[in-house]
Amino acid sequence: MALVFQKVGVIGLGYVGLPLALAFAEGGVKVIGVDTNAQRVQSLRRHRSYIVDIEDERLQRSEGRFFPTTEYAALQDCDAVIICVPTPLAKTGEPDISCILSAAEGLFPHLRQGMLVVLESTTYPGTTEEVLKPLLERSGLKAGQDFYLAYSPERIDPGNRHWTLRNVPKLVGGLTPACTERAIALYSQIVERVVPVSSPKVAETAKLLENTFRAVNIALVNEFAVLCRRMGISVWEVLDAASTKPFGFMRFEPGPGIGGHCIPVDPLYLAWRAREFNHEARFIRLADAINKMMPEYVVSLITDALNERGKPLKGSQILLLGVAYKPGVNDYRESPALALVELLRAKGALVAYHDPFVPSVHYNGWQAQSVTLTEEVLAQSDCVVIVTPHEGYNWAWIVTHAPLVVDTRGVTRHLRAENVVLL
């Protein structure tokens, strides 16, 4: 008879943890959701979602099965606990796993015999075995004997309606074969396909490879964009042409930089870990440098475009369209738009923004509200910069009413307007 988990805990109710908690609740499992942010917990108790992908109605339907709280003690009767906390980079560029440490500190007093603990937070290879395991064993219980321990990387793509938690294959790597079997049983309750690997380290490294692959290829196409412009060639036409090849080519898009909590961060976790093994991940470092250069390159495009119209960047009204790190989401953490704001303001530009998903922004002393996008607002802007190509934008209407458009995403390339400057 297959093992069925009746009560599951989820630590961290952000863009990874909340969808996971609701998936289990919708499958009939009692779910304890722990988050240290009391405001988040209160919002969830009122059935108010703070994540675009999660509708308030889903929270209402999960009432009686999903119990958000700030108290770790509520996890003590859970069959399994999944850790889904943030793992950003420190200002020094090193991994910041303080949230994992905090989650372990909160959990270990309530760890019990037979409980399964799974780490989902993206981190460097070895974290589960070298950091999480000894912290949890402070409870007096031994991992692999008294409780089960595994790693399963999150593969959430916010805003993606096609690839969801249910149909994206789930990697699991347990400390022991029994740990892996438990993790397979847990995720099989909500995921169509679970893929076991031989260890937590393999699962941790696979996650980093996935996002390093993307970061490196984005850097490559960003470098192509700069090169093509210097050669007087449209990088967008080059991409369209190359994309007709049915094998051996995968399309990546250039842009104003990379954003989100995975692609700008995960490769650097791997590069940091590589140095501990006396290996310099030069490819990763180069890709990071190229991607971080793109906001400055976009500012140079804006400056040149204004100069051609007899306007200095200093004192010019710049309107950014989109500040979220990707289309269809309300998350602007690590967004390239933030780097653009800093660079433009440092050069004396007057910066405003519009984003249908982000009503206000607070970043490094810059506080702004999303403006109402009207013909008058467009006409009064010296330059409109397309940063995040949300679906709701009418590009032809924007190009018609804006005096100058710098398009970093190629969404206006078929309009052939004289007031548009393409990346």
XYZ file of C-alpha atoms in Angstrom:
423
model
C 0.000 0.000 0.000
C 1.383 3.411 -0.997
C 2.447 5.769 1.753
C 0.069 8.733 2.080
C 0.979 11.920 3.918
C -1.975 13.290 5.874
C -0.396 16.425 7.376
C 2.315 18.490 5.690
C 4.131 21.605 6.857
C 5.550 24.273 4.567
C 8.051 26.819 5.906
C 8.099 29.978 3.801
C 4.918 31.123 2.047
C 6.380 33.029 -0.872
C 6.182 32.361 -4.608
C 7.388 28.759 -4.053
C 5.915 27.793 -0.710
C 2.397 29.153 -1.106
C 1.563 27.338 -4.380
C 3.066 24.168 -2.882
C 0.984 24.465 0.284
C -2.206 25.041 -1.689
C -1.470 22.099 -4.010
C -1.311 19.761 -1.021
C -4.412 21.334 0.549
C -6.346 20.936 -2.698
C -5.316 17.285 -2.669
C -7.062 16.816 0.647
C -3.974 17.107 2.862
C -3.992 19.193 6.042
C -1.289 21.837 5.572
C 0.447 23.991 8.181
C 2.053 27.002 6.526
C 4.690 28.825 8.581
C 5.961 32.275 7.707
C 7.758 34.745 9.973
C 6.008 37.648 8.233
C 2.917 38.217 10.374
C 1.404 40.521 7.743
C 1.548 37.734 5.161
C -0.058 35.289 7.548
C -2.881 37.687 8.360
C -3.446 38.312 4.657
C -3.727 34.565 3.994
C -6.117 34.117 6.900
C -8.321 36.774 5.312
C -8.094 34.892 1.986
C -6.116 37.711 0.381
C -3.322 36.614 -1.941
C -0.144 38.639 -2.490
C 1.023 36.479 -5.415
C -0.328 37.078 -8.932
C -0.594 33.361 -9.742
C -2.717 32.650 -6.663
C -6.319 33.842 -6.762
C -8.160 34.733 -3.551
C -10.708 32.063 -4.426
C -8.071 29.335 -4.089
C -7.375 30.462 -0.554
C -11.099 30.450 0.226
C -11.509 26.930 -1.160
C -8.608 25.700 0.983
C -10.150 26.892 4.230
C -10.268 24.041 6.725
C -7.209 22.388 5.149
C -4.642 25.212 4.974
C -3.591 26.834 8.256
C -1.120 29.750 8.000
C 0.763 30.654 11.186
C 3.933 32.270 12.491
C 4.444 29.484 15.063
C 6.913 26.672 14.348
C 5.339 24.611 17.149
C 2.361 23.997 14.857
C 4.630 21.691 12.784
C 5.181 19.124 15.522
C 2.500 16.687 14.321
C 3.342 16.936 10.612
C 4.331 13.843 8.636
C 6.554 15.975 6.398
C 7.945 19.514 6.470
C 9.154 21.327 3.345
C 11.493 24.322 3.619
C 10.912 26.981 0.922
C 12.724 30.083 2.177
C 14.670 32.726 0.198
C 18.382 32.282 -0.526
C 19.643 35.597 -1.932
C 23.223 36.735 -2.418
C 24.901 38.774 0.281
C 26.277 42.191 -0.707
C 29.706 40.561 -0.849
C 28.443 38.220 -3.583
C 28.517 35.169 -1.320
C 25.519 32.890 -0.665
C 23.188 34.045 2.076
C 21.582 30.931 3.598
C 20.541 32.692 6.797
C 16.869 31.940 6.102
C 17.657 28.205 5.831
C 19.521 28.394 9.128
C 16.614 30.242 10.726
C 14.113 27.675 9.421
C 16.209 24.829 10.803
C 16.487 26.597 14.163
C 12.729 26.951 14.291
C 12.037 23.379 13.213
C 14.501 21.213 15.146
C 12.796 21.535 18.576
C 9.641 20.114 16.963
C 11.281 17.378 14.872
C 9.893 13.943 15.672
C 10.515 10.294 14.894
C 9.601 9.378 11.324
C 9.189 12.946 10.055
C 10.371 13.745 6.513
C 12.172 17.070 6.015
C 12.726 18.346 2.470
C 14.709 21.422 1.508
C 13.480 23.160 -1.672
C 15.385 26.454 -1.432
C 18.004 26.872 -4.148
C 21.454 26.598 -2.625
C 25.001 25.383 -3.184
C 25.812 21.643 -3.433
C 26.296 20.156 0.010
C 23.921 22.402 1.967
C 21.443 19.642 2.819
C 24.084 17.246 4.145
C 26.679 19.666 5.526
C 24.468 22.426 6.970
C 20.860 21.318 7.391
C 21.558 17.778 8.608
C 23.750 18.681 11.624
C 21.389 21.490 12.629
C 18.385 19.169 12.671
C 20.344 16.454 14.473
C 20.682 18.796 17.420
C 17.232 17.445 18.246
C 18.906 14.180 19.236
C 17.414 12.374 16.247
C 19.657 10.991 13.481
C 18.984 11.774 9.820
C 18.383 8.628 7.780
C 17.612 6.631 10.925
C 15.154 8.526 13.120
C 13.912 11.043 10.570
C 14.109 11.328 6.784
C 15.965 14.082 4.909
C 15.931 15.016 1.206
C 16.438 17.836 -1.269
C 13.995 18.695 -4.058
C 14.679 21.876 -6.054
C 11.787 24.178 -6.793
C 10.977 24.562 -10.475
C 8.300 27.229 -10.245
C 7.993 29.616 -13.195
C 5.796 32.505 -11.961
C 3.250 33.613 -14.529
C 3.553 30.426 -16.609
C 0.100 28.915 -17.087
C 1.319 25.982 -19.186
C 4.101 24.550 -17.022
C 2.761 24.314 -13.505
C 3.648 22.632 -10.245
C 1.655 19.572 -11.279
C 3.129 18.850 -14.718
C 6.783 19.910 -14.259
C 8.843 16.822 -13.296
C 10.063 16.960 -9.680
C 13.633 16.006 -8.810
C 14.237 14.388 -5.414
C 17.487 13.279 -3.816
C 17.422 11.691 -0.379
C 20.151 11.190 2.186
C 19.453 7.442 1.989
C 17.377 5.285 -0.363
C 14.622 5.236 2.272
C 14.687 9.041 2.416
C 14.348 9.195 -1.362
C 11.425 6.774 -1.326
C 9.641 8.917 1.269
C 10.198 12.059 -0.790
C 8.893 10.314 -3.914
C 5.756 9.294 -2.023
C 5.238 12.841 -0.740
C 5.468 14.629 -4.073
C 3.602 11.916 -5.971
C 0.485 13.146 -4.180
C 0.596 16.440 -6.137
C 3.030 16.000 -9.073
C 2.528 13.866 -12.176
C 6.148 12.709 -12.419
C 8.812 12.470 -9.721
C 12.413 11.840 -10.810
C 14.751 10.357 -8.157
C 18.498 11.044 -8.166
C 21.221 9.418 -6.106
C 21.834 12.140 -3.510
C 20.863 15.618 -2.297
C 24.076 16.994 -3.866
C 23.047 15.792 -7.324
C 19.637 17.445 -6.965
C 21.200 20.661 -5.660
C 23.693 20.786 -8.529
C 21.067 19.979 -11.164
C 19.073 23.031 -10.101
C 22.135 25.252 -10.410
C 22.951 23.821 -13.835
C 19.421 24.561 -15.077
C 19.671 28.254 -14.241
C 23.347 28.591 -15.141
C 22.458 27.255 -18.590
C 19.918 30.049 -18.958
C 22.195 32.766 -17.576
C 25.069 31.835 -19.896
C 22.863 31.699 -22.988
C 21.189 34.995 -22.132
C 24.655 36.522 -21.795
C 25.591 35.122 -25.202
C 22.569 36.641 -26.921
C 23.080 39.938 -25.048
C 26.617 40.091 -26.411
C 25.206 39.332 -29.871
C 22.782 42.240 -29.464
C 25.624 44.668 -28.762
C 27.726 43.277 -31.609
C 24.870 43.262 -34.135
C 24.033 46.881 -33.402
C 27.633 47.911 -34.025
C 27.573 46.025 -37.330
C 24.273 47.633 -38.343
C 22.381 44.337 -38.189
C 19.085 43.694 -36.409
C 19.687 41.103 -33.704
C 15.953 40.388 -33.757
C 16.037 39.452 -37.436
C 19.114 37.305 -36.763
C 17.251 35.508 -33.950
C 14.177 34.979 -36.117
C 16.363 33.530 -38.835
C 18.366 31.240 -36.545
C 15.166 30.036 -34.862
C 14.012 28.399 -38.097
C 16.599 25.651 -37.565
C 14.697 22.647 -36.165
C 17.655 21.186 -34.251
C 20.800 22.345 -32.458
C 19.491 25.827 -31.643
C 17.448 27.109 -28.712
C 16.188 30.671 -28.777
C 17.083 33.066 -25.959
C 16.099 36.736 -25.965
C 18.383 39.701 -25.237
C 17.218 42.399 -22.875
C 18.151 45.118 -20.379
C 19.670 42.602 -17.966
C 18.523 39.566 -16.022
C 16.172 39.592 -13.060
C 14.291 37.476 -10.577
C 15.499 35.413 -7.664
C 17.019 32.544 -9.655
C 18.952 33.400 -12.808
C 21.005 36.339 -11.421
C 21.740 34.420 -8.197
C 21.988 30.661 -8.722
C 25.051 30.578 -11.015
C 26.992 32.602 -8.449
C 26.149 30.040 -5.779
C 27.827 27.463 -7.994
C 30.816 29.714 -8.738
C 31.294 30.359 -5.009
C 31.196 26.645 -4.239
C 33.612 25.899 -7.104
C 36.308 28.061 -5.490
C 36.228 25.789 -2.433
C 37.396 23.032 -4.774
C 40.148 25.222 -6.273
C 38.221 25.768 -9.487
C 37.388 29.150 -10.994
C 34.091 29.030 -12.893
C 35.258 31.454 -15.579
C 32.313 30.889 -17.916
C 29.850 31.772 -15.150
C 31.796 34.872 -14.126
C 31.991 36.110 -17.718
C 28.267 35.570 -18.270
C 27.502 37.444 -15.061
C 29.674 40.378 -16.143
C 27.982 40.604 -19.550
C 24.475 40.454 -18.099
C 25.310 43.067 -15.456
C 26.649 45.345 -18.200
C 23.317 45.502 -20.034
C 21.607 48.216 -17.941
C 24.548 50.545 -18.626
C 24.333 49.680 -22.312
C 20.622 50.517 -22.348
C 21.311 53.866 -20.659
C 23.866 54.587 -23.391
C 21.187 53.858 -26.015
C 18.785 56.238 -24.260
C 21.474 58.932 -24.009
C 22.440 58.639 -27.685
C 18.802 58.629 -28.822
C 18.076 61.808 -26.831
C 21.264 63.488 -28.107
C 20.178 62.884 -31.682
C 17.046 64.863 -30.851
C 18.999 67.663 -29.203
C 18.141 66.684 -25.624
C 20.539 65.896 -22.770
C 19.739 62.970 -20.490
C 19.983 65.262 -17.479
C 16.574 66.780 -16.822
C 14.810 64.543 -19.360
C 11.552 62.815 -18.439
C 12.075 59.059 -18.744
C 9.106 56.695 -18.494
C 9.847 53.016 -17.882
C 7.199 50.562 -19.020
C 7.355 47.621 -16.627
C 9.454 47.222 -13.494
C 8.608 43.591 -12.671
C 11.454 41.195 -13.435
C 9.350 39.324 -16.013
C 5.967 39.672 -17.730
C 2.811 38.798 -15.841
C 4.188 38.975 -12.284
C 4.234 41.603 -9.528
C 7.715 40.772 -8.224
C 10.398 43.381 -8.923
C 13.208 41.875 -6.825
C 16.477 41.810 -8.796
C 14.685 43.380 -11.765
C 16.953 45.097 -14.324
C 14.505 48.008 -14.128
C 15.942 48.859 -10.708
C 19.459 49.124 -12.120
C 18.120 51.365 -14.894
C 16.408 53.607 -12.348
C 19.624 54.010 -10.356
C 21.761 54.739 -13.406
C 19.280 57.180 -14.947
C 18.700 59.087 -11.702
C 22.451 59.266 -11.079
C 22.774 61.036 -14.442
C 20.049 63.548 -13.560
C 17.111 62.037 -15.438
C 13.581 62.339 -14.022
C 12.276 58.783 -13.860
C 8.677 57.589 -13.699
C 7.241 54.168 -14.400
C 4.092 52.294 -15.305
C 3.454 48.661 -14.424
C -0.049 47.142 -14.231
C 1.172 44.574 -11.682
C 3.322 46.808 -9.446
C 1.386 49.770 -7.979
C 4.352 51.133 -6.021
C 8.112 50.672 -5.740
C 10.408 51.232 -2.769
C 14.062 50.709 -3.621
C 17.246 52.278 -2.227
C 15.507 55.504 -1.277
C 13.482 55.712 -4.502
C 9.749 55.630 -3.879
C 7.338 55.910 -6.752
C 3.781 55.084 -7.753
C 2.839 53.622 -11.109
C 1.540 56.444 -13.298
C -1.676 56.222 -15.272
C -0.739 55.462 -18.851
C -2.444 58.015 -21.089
C -1.718 59.701 -24.405
C -0.743 62.837 -22.487
C 1.703 60.982 -20.218
C 3.337 59.347 -23.230
C 3.539 62.633 -25.146
C 5.097 64.463 -22.186
C 7.831 61.855 -21.751
C 11.082 62.629 -23.511
C 11.779 58.908 -23.790
C 9.669 55.815 -23.124
C 11.723 52.710 -22.326
C 10.155 49.275 -22.769
C 11.617 47.168 -19.963
C 9.052 44.454 -19.125
C 6.759 43.416 -22.003
C 3.517 42.728 -20.121
C 0.776 41.314 -22.349
C -1.674 44.159 -21.772
C 0.409 46.830 -23.469
C -0.705 48.139 -26.862
C 2.660 48.691 -28.502
C 1.345 50.407 -31.631
C -0.609 52.900 -29.501
C 2.445 53.570 -27.338
C 4.715 54.137 -30.337
C 2.137 56.445 -31.926
C 1.939 58.787 -28.937
C 5.479 58.676 -27.500
C 8.058 61.017 -29.079
C 10.845 58.480 -28.548
C 10.796 54.791 -27.637
C 13.792 52.680 -26.645
C 12.673 49.055 -26.952
C 14.862 46.634 -24.985
C 12.639 43.617 -25.711
C 12.074 43.774 -29.456
C 8.275 43.921 -29.147
C 7.983 46.857 -31.590
C 10.351 45.506 -34.222
C 7.571 44.897 -36.767
C 6.166 48.434 -36.500
C 9.091 50.037 -38.358
C 8.568 53.458 -36.721
C 11.188 56.192 -36.992
C 10.851 57.127 -33.304
C 11.810 53.621 -32.104
C 15.320 52.577 -31.127
C 15.708 48.800 -30.808
C 18.223 47.038 -28.603
